[in-house]
Coordinates of C-alpha atoms in Angstrom, one line a residue:
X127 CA 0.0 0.0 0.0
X128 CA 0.9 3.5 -1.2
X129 CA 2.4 5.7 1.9
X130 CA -0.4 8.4 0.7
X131 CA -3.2 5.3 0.7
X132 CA -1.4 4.5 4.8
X133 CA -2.2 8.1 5.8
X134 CA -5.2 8.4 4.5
X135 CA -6.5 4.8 5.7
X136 CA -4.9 5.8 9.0
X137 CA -6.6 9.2 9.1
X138 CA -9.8 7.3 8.8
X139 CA -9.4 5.0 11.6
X140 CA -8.6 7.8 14.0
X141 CA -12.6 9.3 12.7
X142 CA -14.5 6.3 12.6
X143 CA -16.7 5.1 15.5
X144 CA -19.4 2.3 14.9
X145 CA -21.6 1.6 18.1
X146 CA -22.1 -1.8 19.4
X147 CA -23.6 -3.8 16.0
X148 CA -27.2 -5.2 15.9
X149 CA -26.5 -7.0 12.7
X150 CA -27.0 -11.0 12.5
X151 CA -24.6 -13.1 13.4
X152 CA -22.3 -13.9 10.7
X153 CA -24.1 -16.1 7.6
X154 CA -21.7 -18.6 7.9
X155 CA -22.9 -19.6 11.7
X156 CA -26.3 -19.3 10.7
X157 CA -26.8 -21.8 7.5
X158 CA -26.8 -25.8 8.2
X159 CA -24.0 -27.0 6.1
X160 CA -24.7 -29.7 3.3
X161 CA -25.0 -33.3 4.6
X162 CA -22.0 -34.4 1.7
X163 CA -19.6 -31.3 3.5
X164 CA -20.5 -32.7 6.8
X165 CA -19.4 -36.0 5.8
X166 CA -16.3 -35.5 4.4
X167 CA -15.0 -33.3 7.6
X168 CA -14.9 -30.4 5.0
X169 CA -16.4 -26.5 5.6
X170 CA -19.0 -25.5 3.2
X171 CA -18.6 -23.2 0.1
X172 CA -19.3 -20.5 2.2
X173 CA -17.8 -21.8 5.5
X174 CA -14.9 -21.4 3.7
X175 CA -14.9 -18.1 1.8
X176 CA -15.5 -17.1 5.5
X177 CA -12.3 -18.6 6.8
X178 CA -10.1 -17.3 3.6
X179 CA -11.7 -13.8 4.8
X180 CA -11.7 -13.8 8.5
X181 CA -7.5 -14.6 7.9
X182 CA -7.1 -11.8 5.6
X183 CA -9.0 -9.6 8.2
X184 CA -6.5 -10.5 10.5
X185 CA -3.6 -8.2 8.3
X186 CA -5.9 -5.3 7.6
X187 CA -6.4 -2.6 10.8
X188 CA -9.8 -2.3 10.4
X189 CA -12.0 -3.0 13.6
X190 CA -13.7 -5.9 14.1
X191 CA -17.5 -4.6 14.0
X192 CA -16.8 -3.2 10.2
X193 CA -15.3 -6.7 9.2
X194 CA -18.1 -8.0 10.8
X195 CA -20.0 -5.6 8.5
X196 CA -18.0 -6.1 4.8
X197 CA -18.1 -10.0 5.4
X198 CA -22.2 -10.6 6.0
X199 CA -24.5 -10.6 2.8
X200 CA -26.4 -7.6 2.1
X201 CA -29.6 -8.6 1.0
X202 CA -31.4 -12.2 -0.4
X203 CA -34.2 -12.5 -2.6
X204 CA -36.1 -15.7 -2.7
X205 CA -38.4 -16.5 -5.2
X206 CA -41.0 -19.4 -5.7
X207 CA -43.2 -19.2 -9.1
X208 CA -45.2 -21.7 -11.6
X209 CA -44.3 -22.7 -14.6
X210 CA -46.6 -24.0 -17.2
X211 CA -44.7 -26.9 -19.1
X212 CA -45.2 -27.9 -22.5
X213 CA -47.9 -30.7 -21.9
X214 CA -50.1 -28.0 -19.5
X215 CA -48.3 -29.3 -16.5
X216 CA -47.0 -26.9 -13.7
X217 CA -44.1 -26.8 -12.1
X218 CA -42.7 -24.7 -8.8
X219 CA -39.5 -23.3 -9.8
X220 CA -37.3 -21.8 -6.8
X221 CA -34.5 -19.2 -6.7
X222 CA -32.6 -17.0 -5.3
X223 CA -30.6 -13.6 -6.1
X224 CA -28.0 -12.5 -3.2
X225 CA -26.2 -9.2 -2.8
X226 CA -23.6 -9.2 -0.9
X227 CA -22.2 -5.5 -0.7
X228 CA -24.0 -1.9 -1.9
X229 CA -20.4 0.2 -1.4
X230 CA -20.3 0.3 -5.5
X231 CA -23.5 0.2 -7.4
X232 CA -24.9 -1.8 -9.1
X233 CA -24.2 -5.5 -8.2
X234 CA -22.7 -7.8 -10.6
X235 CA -23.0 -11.5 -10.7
X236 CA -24.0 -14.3 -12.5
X237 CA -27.0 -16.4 -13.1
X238 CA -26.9 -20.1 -12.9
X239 CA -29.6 -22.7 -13.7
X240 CA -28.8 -26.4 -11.6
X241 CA -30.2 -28.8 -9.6
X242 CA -27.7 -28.2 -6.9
X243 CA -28.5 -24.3 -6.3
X244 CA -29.1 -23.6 -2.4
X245 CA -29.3 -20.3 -0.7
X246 CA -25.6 -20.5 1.0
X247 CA -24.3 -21.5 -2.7
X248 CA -25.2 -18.2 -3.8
X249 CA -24.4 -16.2 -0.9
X250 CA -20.8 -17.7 -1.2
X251 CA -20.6 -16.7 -5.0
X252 CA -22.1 -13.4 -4.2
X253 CA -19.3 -12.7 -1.5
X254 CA -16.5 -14.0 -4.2
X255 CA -18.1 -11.4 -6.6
X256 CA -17.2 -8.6 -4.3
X257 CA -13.6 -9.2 -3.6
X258 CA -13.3 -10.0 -7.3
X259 CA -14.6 -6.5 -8.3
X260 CA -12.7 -5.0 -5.7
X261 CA -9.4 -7.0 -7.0
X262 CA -10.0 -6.0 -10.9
X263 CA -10.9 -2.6 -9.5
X264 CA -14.7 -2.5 -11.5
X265 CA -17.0 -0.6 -9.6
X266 CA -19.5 -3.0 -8.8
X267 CA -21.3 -4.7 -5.8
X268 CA -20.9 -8.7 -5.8
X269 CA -24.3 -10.6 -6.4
X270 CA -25.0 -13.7 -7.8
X271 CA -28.2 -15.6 -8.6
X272 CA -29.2 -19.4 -9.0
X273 CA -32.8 -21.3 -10.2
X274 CA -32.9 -24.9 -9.0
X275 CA -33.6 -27.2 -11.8
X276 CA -32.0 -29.5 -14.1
X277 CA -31.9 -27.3 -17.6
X278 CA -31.7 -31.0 -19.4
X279 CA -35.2 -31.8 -18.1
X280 CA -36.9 -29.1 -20.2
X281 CA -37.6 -28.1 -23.3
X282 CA -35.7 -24.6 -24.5
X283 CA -39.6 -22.7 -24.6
X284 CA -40.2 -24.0 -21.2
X285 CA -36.4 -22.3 -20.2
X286 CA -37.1 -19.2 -21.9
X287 CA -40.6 -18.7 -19.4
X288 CA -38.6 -20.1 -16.7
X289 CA -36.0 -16.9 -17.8
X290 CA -38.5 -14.3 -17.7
X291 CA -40.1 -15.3 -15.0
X292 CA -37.2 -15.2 -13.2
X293 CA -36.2 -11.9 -14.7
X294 CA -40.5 -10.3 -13.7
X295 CA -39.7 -11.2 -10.2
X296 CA -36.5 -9.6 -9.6
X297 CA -38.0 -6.4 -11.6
X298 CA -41.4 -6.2 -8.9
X299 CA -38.3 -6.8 -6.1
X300 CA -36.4 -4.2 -7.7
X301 CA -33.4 -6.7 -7.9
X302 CA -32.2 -5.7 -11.3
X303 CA -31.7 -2.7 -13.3
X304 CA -28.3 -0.7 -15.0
X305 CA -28.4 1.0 -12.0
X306 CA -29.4 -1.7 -9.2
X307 CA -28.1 -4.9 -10.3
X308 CA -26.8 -6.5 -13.6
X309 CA -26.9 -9.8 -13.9
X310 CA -24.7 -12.0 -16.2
X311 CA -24.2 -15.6 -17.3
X312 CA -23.1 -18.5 -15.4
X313 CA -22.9 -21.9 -15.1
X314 CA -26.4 -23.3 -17.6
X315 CA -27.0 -19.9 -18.8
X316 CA -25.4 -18.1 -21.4
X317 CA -26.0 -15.7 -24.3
X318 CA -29.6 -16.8 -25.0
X319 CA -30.4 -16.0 -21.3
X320 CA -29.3 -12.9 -21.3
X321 CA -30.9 -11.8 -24.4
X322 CA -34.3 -12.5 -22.7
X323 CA -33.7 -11.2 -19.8
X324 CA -33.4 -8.0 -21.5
X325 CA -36.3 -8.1 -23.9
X326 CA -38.3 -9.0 -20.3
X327 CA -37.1 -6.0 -18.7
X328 CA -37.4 -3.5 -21.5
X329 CA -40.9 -4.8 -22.0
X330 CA -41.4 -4.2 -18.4
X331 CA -39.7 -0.9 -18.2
X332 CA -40.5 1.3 -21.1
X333 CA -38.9 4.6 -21.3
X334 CA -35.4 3.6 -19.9
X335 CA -33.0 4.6 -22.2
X336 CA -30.3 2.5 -20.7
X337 CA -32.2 -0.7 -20.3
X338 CA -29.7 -2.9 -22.3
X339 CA -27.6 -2.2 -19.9
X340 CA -29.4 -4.3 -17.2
X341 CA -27.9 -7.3 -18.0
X342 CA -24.4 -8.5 -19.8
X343 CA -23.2 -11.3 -21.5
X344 CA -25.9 -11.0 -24.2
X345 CA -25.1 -11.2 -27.9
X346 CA -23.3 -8.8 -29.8
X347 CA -26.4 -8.4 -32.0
X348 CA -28.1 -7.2 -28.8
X349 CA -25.7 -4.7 -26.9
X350 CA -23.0 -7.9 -26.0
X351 CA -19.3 -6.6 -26.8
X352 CA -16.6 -8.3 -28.9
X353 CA -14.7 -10.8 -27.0
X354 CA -16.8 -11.4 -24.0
X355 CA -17.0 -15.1 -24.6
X356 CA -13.3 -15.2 -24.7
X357 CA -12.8 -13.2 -21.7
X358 CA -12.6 -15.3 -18.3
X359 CA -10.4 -18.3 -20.0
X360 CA -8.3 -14.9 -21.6
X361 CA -7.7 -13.9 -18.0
X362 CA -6.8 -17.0 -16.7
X363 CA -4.1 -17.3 -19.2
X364 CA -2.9 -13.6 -18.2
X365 CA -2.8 -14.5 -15.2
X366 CA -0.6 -17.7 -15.5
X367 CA 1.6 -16.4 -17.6
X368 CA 2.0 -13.2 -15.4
X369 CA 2.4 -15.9 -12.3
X370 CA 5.2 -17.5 -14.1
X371 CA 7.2 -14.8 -14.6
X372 CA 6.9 -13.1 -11.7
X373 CA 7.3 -15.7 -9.5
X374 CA 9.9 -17.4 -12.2
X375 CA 8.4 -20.9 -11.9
X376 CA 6.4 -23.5 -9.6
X377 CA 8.6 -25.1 -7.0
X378 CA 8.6 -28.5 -9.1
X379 CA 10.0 -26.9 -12.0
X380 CA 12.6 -24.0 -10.8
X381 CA 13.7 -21.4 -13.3
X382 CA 10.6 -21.9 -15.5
X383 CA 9.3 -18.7 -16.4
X384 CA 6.7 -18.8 -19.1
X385 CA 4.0 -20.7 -20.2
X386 CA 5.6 -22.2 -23.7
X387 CA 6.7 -25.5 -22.7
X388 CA 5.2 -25.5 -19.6
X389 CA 2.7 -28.8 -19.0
X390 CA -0.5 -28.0 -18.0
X391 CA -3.9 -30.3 -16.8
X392 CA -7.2 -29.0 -16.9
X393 CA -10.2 -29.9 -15.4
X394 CA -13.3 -29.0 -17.2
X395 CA -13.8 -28.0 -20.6
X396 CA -16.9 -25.9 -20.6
X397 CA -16.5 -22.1 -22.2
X398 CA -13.8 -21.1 -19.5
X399 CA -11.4 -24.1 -19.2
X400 CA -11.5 -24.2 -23.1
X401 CA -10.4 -20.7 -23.9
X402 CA -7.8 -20.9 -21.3
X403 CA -6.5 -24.3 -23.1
X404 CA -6.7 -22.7 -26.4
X405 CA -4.7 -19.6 -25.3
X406 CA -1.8 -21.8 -23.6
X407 CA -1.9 -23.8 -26.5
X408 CA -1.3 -21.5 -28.7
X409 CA 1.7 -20.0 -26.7
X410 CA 3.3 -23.2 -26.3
X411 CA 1.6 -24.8 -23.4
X412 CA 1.3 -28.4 -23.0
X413 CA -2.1 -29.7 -22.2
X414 CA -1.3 -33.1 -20.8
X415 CA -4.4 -33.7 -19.6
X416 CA -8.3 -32.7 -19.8
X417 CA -10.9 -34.3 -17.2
X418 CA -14.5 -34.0 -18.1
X419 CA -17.6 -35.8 -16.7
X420 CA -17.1 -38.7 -18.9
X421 CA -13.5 -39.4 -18.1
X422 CA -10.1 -38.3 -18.7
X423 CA -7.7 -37.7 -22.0
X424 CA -4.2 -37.8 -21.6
X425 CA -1.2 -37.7 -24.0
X426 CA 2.8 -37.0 -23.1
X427 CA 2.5 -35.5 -26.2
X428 CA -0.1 -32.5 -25.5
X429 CA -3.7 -32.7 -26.2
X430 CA -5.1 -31.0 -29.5
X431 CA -7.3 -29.0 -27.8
X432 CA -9.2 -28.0 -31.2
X433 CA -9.7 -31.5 -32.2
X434 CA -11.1 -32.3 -28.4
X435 CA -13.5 -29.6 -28.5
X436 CA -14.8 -30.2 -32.0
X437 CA -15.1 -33.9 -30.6
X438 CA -17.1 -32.9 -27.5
X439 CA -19.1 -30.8 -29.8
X440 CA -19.9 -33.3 -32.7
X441 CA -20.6 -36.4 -30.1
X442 CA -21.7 -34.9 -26.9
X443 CA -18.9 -36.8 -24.6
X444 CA -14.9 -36.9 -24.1
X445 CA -15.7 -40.8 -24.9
X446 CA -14.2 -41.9 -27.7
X447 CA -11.6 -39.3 -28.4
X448 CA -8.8 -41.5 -27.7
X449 CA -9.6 -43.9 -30.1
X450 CA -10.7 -41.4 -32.8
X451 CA -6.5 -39.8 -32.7
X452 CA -4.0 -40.4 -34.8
X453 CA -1.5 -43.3 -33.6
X454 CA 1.4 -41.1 -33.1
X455 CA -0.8 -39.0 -30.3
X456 CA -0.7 -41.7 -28.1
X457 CA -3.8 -40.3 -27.0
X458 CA -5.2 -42.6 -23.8
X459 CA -8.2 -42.7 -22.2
X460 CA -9.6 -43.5 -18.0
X461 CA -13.0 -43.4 -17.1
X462 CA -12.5 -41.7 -13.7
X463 CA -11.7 -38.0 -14.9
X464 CA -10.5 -37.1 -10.7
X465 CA -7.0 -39.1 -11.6
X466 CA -6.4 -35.5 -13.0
X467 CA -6.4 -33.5 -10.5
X468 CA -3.8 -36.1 -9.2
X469 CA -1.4 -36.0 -12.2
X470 CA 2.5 -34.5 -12.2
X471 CA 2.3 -31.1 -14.3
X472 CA 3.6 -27.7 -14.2
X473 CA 0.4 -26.4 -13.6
X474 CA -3.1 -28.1 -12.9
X475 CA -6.4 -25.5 -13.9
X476 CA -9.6 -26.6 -12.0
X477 CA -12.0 -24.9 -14.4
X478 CA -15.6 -26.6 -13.6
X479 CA -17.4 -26.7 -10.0
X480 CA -16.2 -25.7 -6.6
X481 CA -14.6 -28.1 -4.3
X482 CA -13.1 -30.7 -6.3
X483 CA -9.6 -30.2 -4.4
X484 CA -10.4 -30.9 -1.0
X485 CA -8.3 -32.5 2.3
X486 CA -9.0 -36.2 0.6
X487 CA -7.2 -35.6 -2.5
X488 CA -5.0 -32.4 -1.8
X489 CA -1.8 -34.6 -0.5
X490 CA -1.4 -36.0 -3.8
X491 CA -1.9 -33.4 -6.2
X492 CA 1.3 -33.3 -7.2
X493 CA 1.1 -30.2 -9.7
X494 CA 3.6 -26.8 -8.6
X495 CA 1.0 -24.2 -9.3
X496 CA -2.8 -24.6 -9.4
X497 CA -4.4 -22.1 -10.5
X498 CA -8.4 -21.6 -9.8
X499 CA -10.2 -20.7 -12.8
X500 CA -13.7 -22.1 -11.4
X501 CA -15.1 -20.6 -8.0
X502 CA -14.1 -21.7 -5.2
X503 CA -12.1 -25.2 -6.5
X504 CA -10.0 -25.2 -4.1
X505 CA -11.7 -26.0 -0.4
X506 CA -10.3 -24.6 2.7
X507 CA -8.6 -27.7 4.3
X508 CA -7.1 -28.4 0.9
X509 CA -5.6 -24.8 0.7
X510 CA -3.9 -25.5 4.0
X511 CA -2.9 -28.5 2.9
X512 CA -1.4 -27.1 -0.5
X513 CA 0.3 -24.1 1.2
X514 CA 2.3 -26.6 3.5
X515 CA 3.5 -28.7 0.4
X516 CA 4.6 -25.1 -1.1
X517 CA 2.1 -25.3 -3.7
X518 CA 1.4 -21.8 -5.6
X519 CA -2.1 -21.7 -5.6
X520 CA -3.5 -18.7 -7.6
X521 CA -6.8 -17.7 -5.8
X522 CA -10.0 -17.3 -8.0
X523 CA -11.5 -14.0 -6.8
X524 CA -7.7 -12.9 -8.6
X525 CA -7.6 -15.2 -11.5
X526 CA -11.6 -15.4 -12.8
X527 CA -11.9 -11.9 -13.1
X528 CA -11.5 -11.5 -16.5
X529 CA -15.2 -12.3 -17.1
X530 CA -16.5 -9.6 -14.5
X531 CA -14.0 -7.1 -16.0
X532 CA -14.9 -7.6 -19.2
X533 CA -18.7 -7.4 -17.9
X534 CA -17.5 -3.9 -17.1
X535 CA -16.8 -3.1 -20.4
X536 CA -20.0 -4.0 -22.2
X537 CA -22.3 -2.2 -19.3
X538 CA -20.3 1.1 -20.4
X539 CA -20.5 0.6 -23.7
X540 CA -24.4 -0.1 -23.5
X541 CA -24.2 3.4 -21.6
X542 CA -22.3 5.2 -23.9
X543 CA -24.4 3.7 -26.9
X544 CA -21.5 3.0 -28.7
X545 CA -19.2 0.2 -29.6
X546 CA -15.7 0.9 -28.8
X547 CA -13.4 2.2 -31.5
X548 CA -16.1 3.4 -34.0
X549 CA -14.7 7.3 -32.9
X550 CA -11.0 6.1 -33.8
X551 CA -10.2 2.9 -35.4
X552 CA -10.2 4.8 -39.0
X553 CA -8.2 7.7 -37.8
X554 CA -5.4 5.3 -35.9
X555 CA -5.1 3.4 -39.6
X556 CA -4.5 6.8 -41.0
X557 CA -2.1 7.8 -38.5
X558 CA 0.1 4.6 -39.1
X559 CA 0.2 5.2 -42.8
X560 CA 1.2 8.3 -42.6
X561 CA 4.0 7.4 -40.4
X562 CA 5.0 4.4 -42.8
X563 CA 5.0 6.6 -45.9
X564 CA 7.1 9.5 -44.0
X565 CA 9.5 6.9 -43.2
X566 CA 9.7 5.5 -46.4
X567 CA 10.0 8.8 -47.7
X568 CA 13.2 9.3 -45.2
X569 CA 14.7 6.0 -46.9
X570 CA 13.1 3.3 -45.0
X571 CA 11.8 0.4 -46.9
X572 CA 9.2 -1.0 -45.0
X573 CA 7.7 -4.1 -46.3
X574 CA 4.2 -4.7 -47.5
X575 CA 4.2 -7.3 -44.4
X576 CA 5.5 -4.9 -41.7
X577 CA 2.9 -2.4 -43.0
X578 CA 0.0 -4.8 -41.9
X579 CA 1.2 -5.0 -39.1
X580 CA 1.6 -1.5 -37.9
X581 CA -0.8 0.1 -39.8
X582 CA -3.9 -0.9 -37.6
X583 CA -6.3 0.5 -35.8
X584 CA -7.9 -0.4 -32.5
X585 CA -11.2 -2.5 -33.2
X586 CA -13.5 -3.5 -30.5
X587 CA -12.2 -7.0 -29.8
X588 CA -8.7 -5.7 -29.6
X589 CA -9.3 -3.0 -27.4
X590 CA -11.3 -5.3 -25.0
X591 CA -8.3 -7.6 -25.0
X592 CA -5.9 -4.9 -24.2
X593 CA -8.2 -3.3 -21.1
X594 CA -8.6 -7.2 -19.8
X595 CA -4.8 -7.8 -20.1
X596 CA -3.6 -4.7 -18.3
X597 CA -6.1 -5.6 -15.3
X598 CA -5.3 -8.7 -15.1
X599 CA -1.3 -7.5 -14.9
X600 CA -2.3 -5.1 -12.7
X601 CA -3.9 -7.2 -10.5
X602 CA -1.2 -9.9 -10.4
X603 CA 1.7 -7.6 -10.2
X604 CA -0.2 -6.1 -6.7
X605 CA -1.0 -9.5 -5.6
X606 CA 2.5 -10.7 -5.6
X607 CA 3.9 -7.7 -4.0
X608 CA 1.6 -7.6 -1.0
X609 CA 1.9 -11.5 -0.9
X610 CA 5.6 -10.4 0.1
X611 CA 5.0 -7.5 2.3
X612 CA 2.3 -9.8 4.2
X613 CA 4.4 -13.1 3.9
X614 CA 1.3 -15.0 3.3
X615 CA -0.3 -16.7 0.3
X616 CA -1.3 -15.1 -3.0
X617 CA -4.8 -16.1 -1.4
X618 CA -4.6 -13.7 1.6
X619 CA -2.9 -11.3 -0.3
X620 CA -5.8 -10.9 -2.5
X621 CA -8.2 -10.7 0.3
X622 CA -6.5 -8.2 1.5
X623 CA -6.3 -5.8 -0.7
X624 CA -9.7 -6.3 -1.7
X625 CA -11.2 -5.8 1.7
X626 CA -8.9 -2.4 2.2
X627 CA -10.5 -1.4 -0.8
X628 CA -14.3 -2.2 0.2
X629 CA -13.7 -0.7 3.5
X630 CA -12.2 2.7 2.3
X631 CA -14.8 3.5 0.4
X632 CA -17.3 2.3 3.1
X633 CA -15.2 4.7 5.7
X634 CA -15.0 7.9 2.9
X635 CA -18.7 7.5 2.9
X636 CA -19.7 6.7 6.4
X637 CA -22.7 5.3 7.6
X638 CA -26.4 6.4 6.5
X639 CA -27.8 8.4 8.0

């Protein structure tokens, strides 16, 4: 922290009282954790993003009644509605839409349609989407939202009246608006979620100018911008590479400090753990390994990526893969995709659910960095367990945050009404040619290949790309360094300078009224 941020932070402590709180107890001590997290010895989802805070409290100065304060959940809408399905049958679909903090507005979080969606769930993602905008430094609130259902059961019309159902009942709650809360996809949902959620609300809110705005992730056609499908696996990948260099290497593989040549298993090939793949491979990464729910892949040699996701894509399973490579791939296949998470690599990318690393398996994952590009992979146990074996573990409120960031992006542009680089890609071409054809004029050949290359302008996609990768360098570079100052975990580190962030603005404000 900046000796001017110290002063002031100090400046603040010495002026801020808070009287003897009446708030609930903490959320954590108030839910019944799942049977399955019970059994297993482990803490919950949100038992745990408790814990990770509560030790990353510990290295901040601020007093315990505002912790208490910046760790609870704001606010939790439940919802219970019908459903008319397809043959005139009704179902009860339940939900849920948590906000965890109101010091930036709106909230931002994602929507996600399973089976396994329970009210702590959320309230864990929602307090992960907090720190996360606090870390990538986007002015938003953390929320997150969740419908209970299995999406396979039902047909896509009986989804899209499930979706705007959904999106009427936050509206009559007040639980989403530009201004309020913007949801955006998640796990089950995606593009063609966030499309109708928009429709719904400018149906149900004429005369809003901004309404497109209400919600992100949609398609470009619709107000989406260029490269948000791209954008969390993008920011994985900056922030492994930047992890490599700074830190020059995982403790298995000294001196390595990039990610060409580097070996790399991930787990989970949905939209995330496939761009990250597909960036790594394309820098020279080595994807040993890819789990999915059918099994494993594996190959000495590096996994085509492509060829795997076309696969997935054509037959609906990671089955069959194997057999379907060339000889020379050596290409093998297991039906029990965890022997992953327990393979020797470089650097192992848990990139589906939350908890699949916990205290049963974390002793013999024998990878020198993981790196958390799902929520909450990595439980709390397992971290401990990881730090002690001097296992980098990149935390995922740090490393996920491309998609939030990039969220950022396309809510400005929807309130700017205006796709980036429309005011200046044209005059940044002319600008470069006219500094090609002075320096040719000078004597300087410059060939026809070289002018391609600098004679570009910014386009939408690039400058997306370019605002993602200095966050997410930003970010990593201030991570490391306060890792150091604190002599703690990249984890902690993160935490930390997330909550000094949420509570300085909470402090600069003061409390209403």
């Amino acid at each position: 922290m900046s000796t001017l941020c110290t002063t002031r932070l100090t400046r603040l402590l010495r002026s801020f009282r808070v009287p003897r709180p009446t708030y609930a107890p903490a959320i954590s001590g108030a839910l019944v954790r799942p049977l399955s997290a019970v059994a297993a010895g482990e803490l919950s989802f949100l038992e745990s993003t408790d814990r990770f805070f509560d030790e990353a409290a510990a290295t901040t100065p601020f007093p315990k009644d505002m912790l208490a304060f910046l760790k609870s959940c704001n606010s939790t809408v439940e919802v219970r509605f019908p459903v008319v399905l397809d043959n005139g049958a009704v179902r009860i679909i339940e939900g849920y839409r948590a906000q965890h903090s109101h010091h930036r507005l709106p909230c931002k979080g994602g929507i996600r349609y399973s089976i396994s969606v329970d009210k702590q769930e959320v309230q864990a993602l929602a307090a992960l989407m907090t720190f996360k905008c606090a870390i990538a430094q986007v002015p938003f609130g953390g929320a997150k939202a969740g419908l209970c259902f299995e999406k396979s059961e039902f047909s896509l019309p009986e989804i899209d009246r499930i979706t705007r159902r959904f999106t009427a009942e936050l509206i009559k709650k007040n639980s989403i608006g530009p201004a309020v809360d913007v949801p955006a996809p998640d796990y089950g949902t995606g593009p063609r979620e966030m499309a109708l959620i928009m429709d719904t609300y400018q149906h149900m809110t004429l005369g809003n100018i901004d309404a497109a705005a209400c919600v992100t992730g949609k398609p470009v056609e619709l107000g989406g911008v260029r490269g948000r499908e791209k954008a969390t696996g993008l920011g994985v990948y900056f922030g492994i590479r930047e992890f490599l260099r700074i830190q020059r290497g995982a403790p298995t593989t000294p001196g390595l400090s990039s990610v060409a040549n580097a070996t790399f298993v991930v787990q989970g090939l949905g939209n995330v753990g496939y761009w990250a793949s597909h960036f790594i491979a394309h820098h020279g990464g080595i994807i040993l390994a890819v789990a999915e729910r059918g099994g494993m892949v594996s190959s000495p040699s590096g996994i085509d990526i492509e060829a795997l996701k076309k696969w997935i894509g054509t037959t609906g399973s990671i089955k069959g893969f194997a057999e379907s490579s060339p000889p020379g791939a050596a290409v093998s296949f297991s039906p029990h995709p965890e022997e992953a998470l327990e393979m020797a690599c470089d650097v192992l990318i848990p990139a589906a659910l939350e908890g699949v690393v916990h205290a049963g398996n974390a002793g013999r994952v024998r990878a020198g960095m993981v790196a958390e590009a799902a929520n909450g992979p990595v439980t709390y146990r397992a971290s401990q367990i990881l730090e002690k074996k001097g296992v980098v573990v990149i935390p995922d409120l740090l490393l996920n945050s491309g998609g939030v960031t990039v969220s950022y992006f396309e809510w400005v542009k929807n309130l700017g009404h205006m796709r980036f680089g429309r005011m200046t890609r044209r005059f940044e071409e002319e600008a470069m040619q006219n500094m090609t054809a002075v320096l040719e004029r000078n004597g300087l050949k410059i060939s026809e290949a070289d002018k391609k290359l600098v004679e570009v302008g910014g386009d939408e996609e690039k400058l997306v790309f370019s605002g993602l990768e200095d966050t997410m360098v930003d970010a990593c570079e201030e991570t490391h360094k306060k890792s150091i100052e604190l002599k703690s975990s990249l984890r902690t580190a993160a935490f930390n300078i997330a909550i000094t962030r949420i509570g300085l603005d909470y402090m600069e404000r003061g409390i209403f009224p």
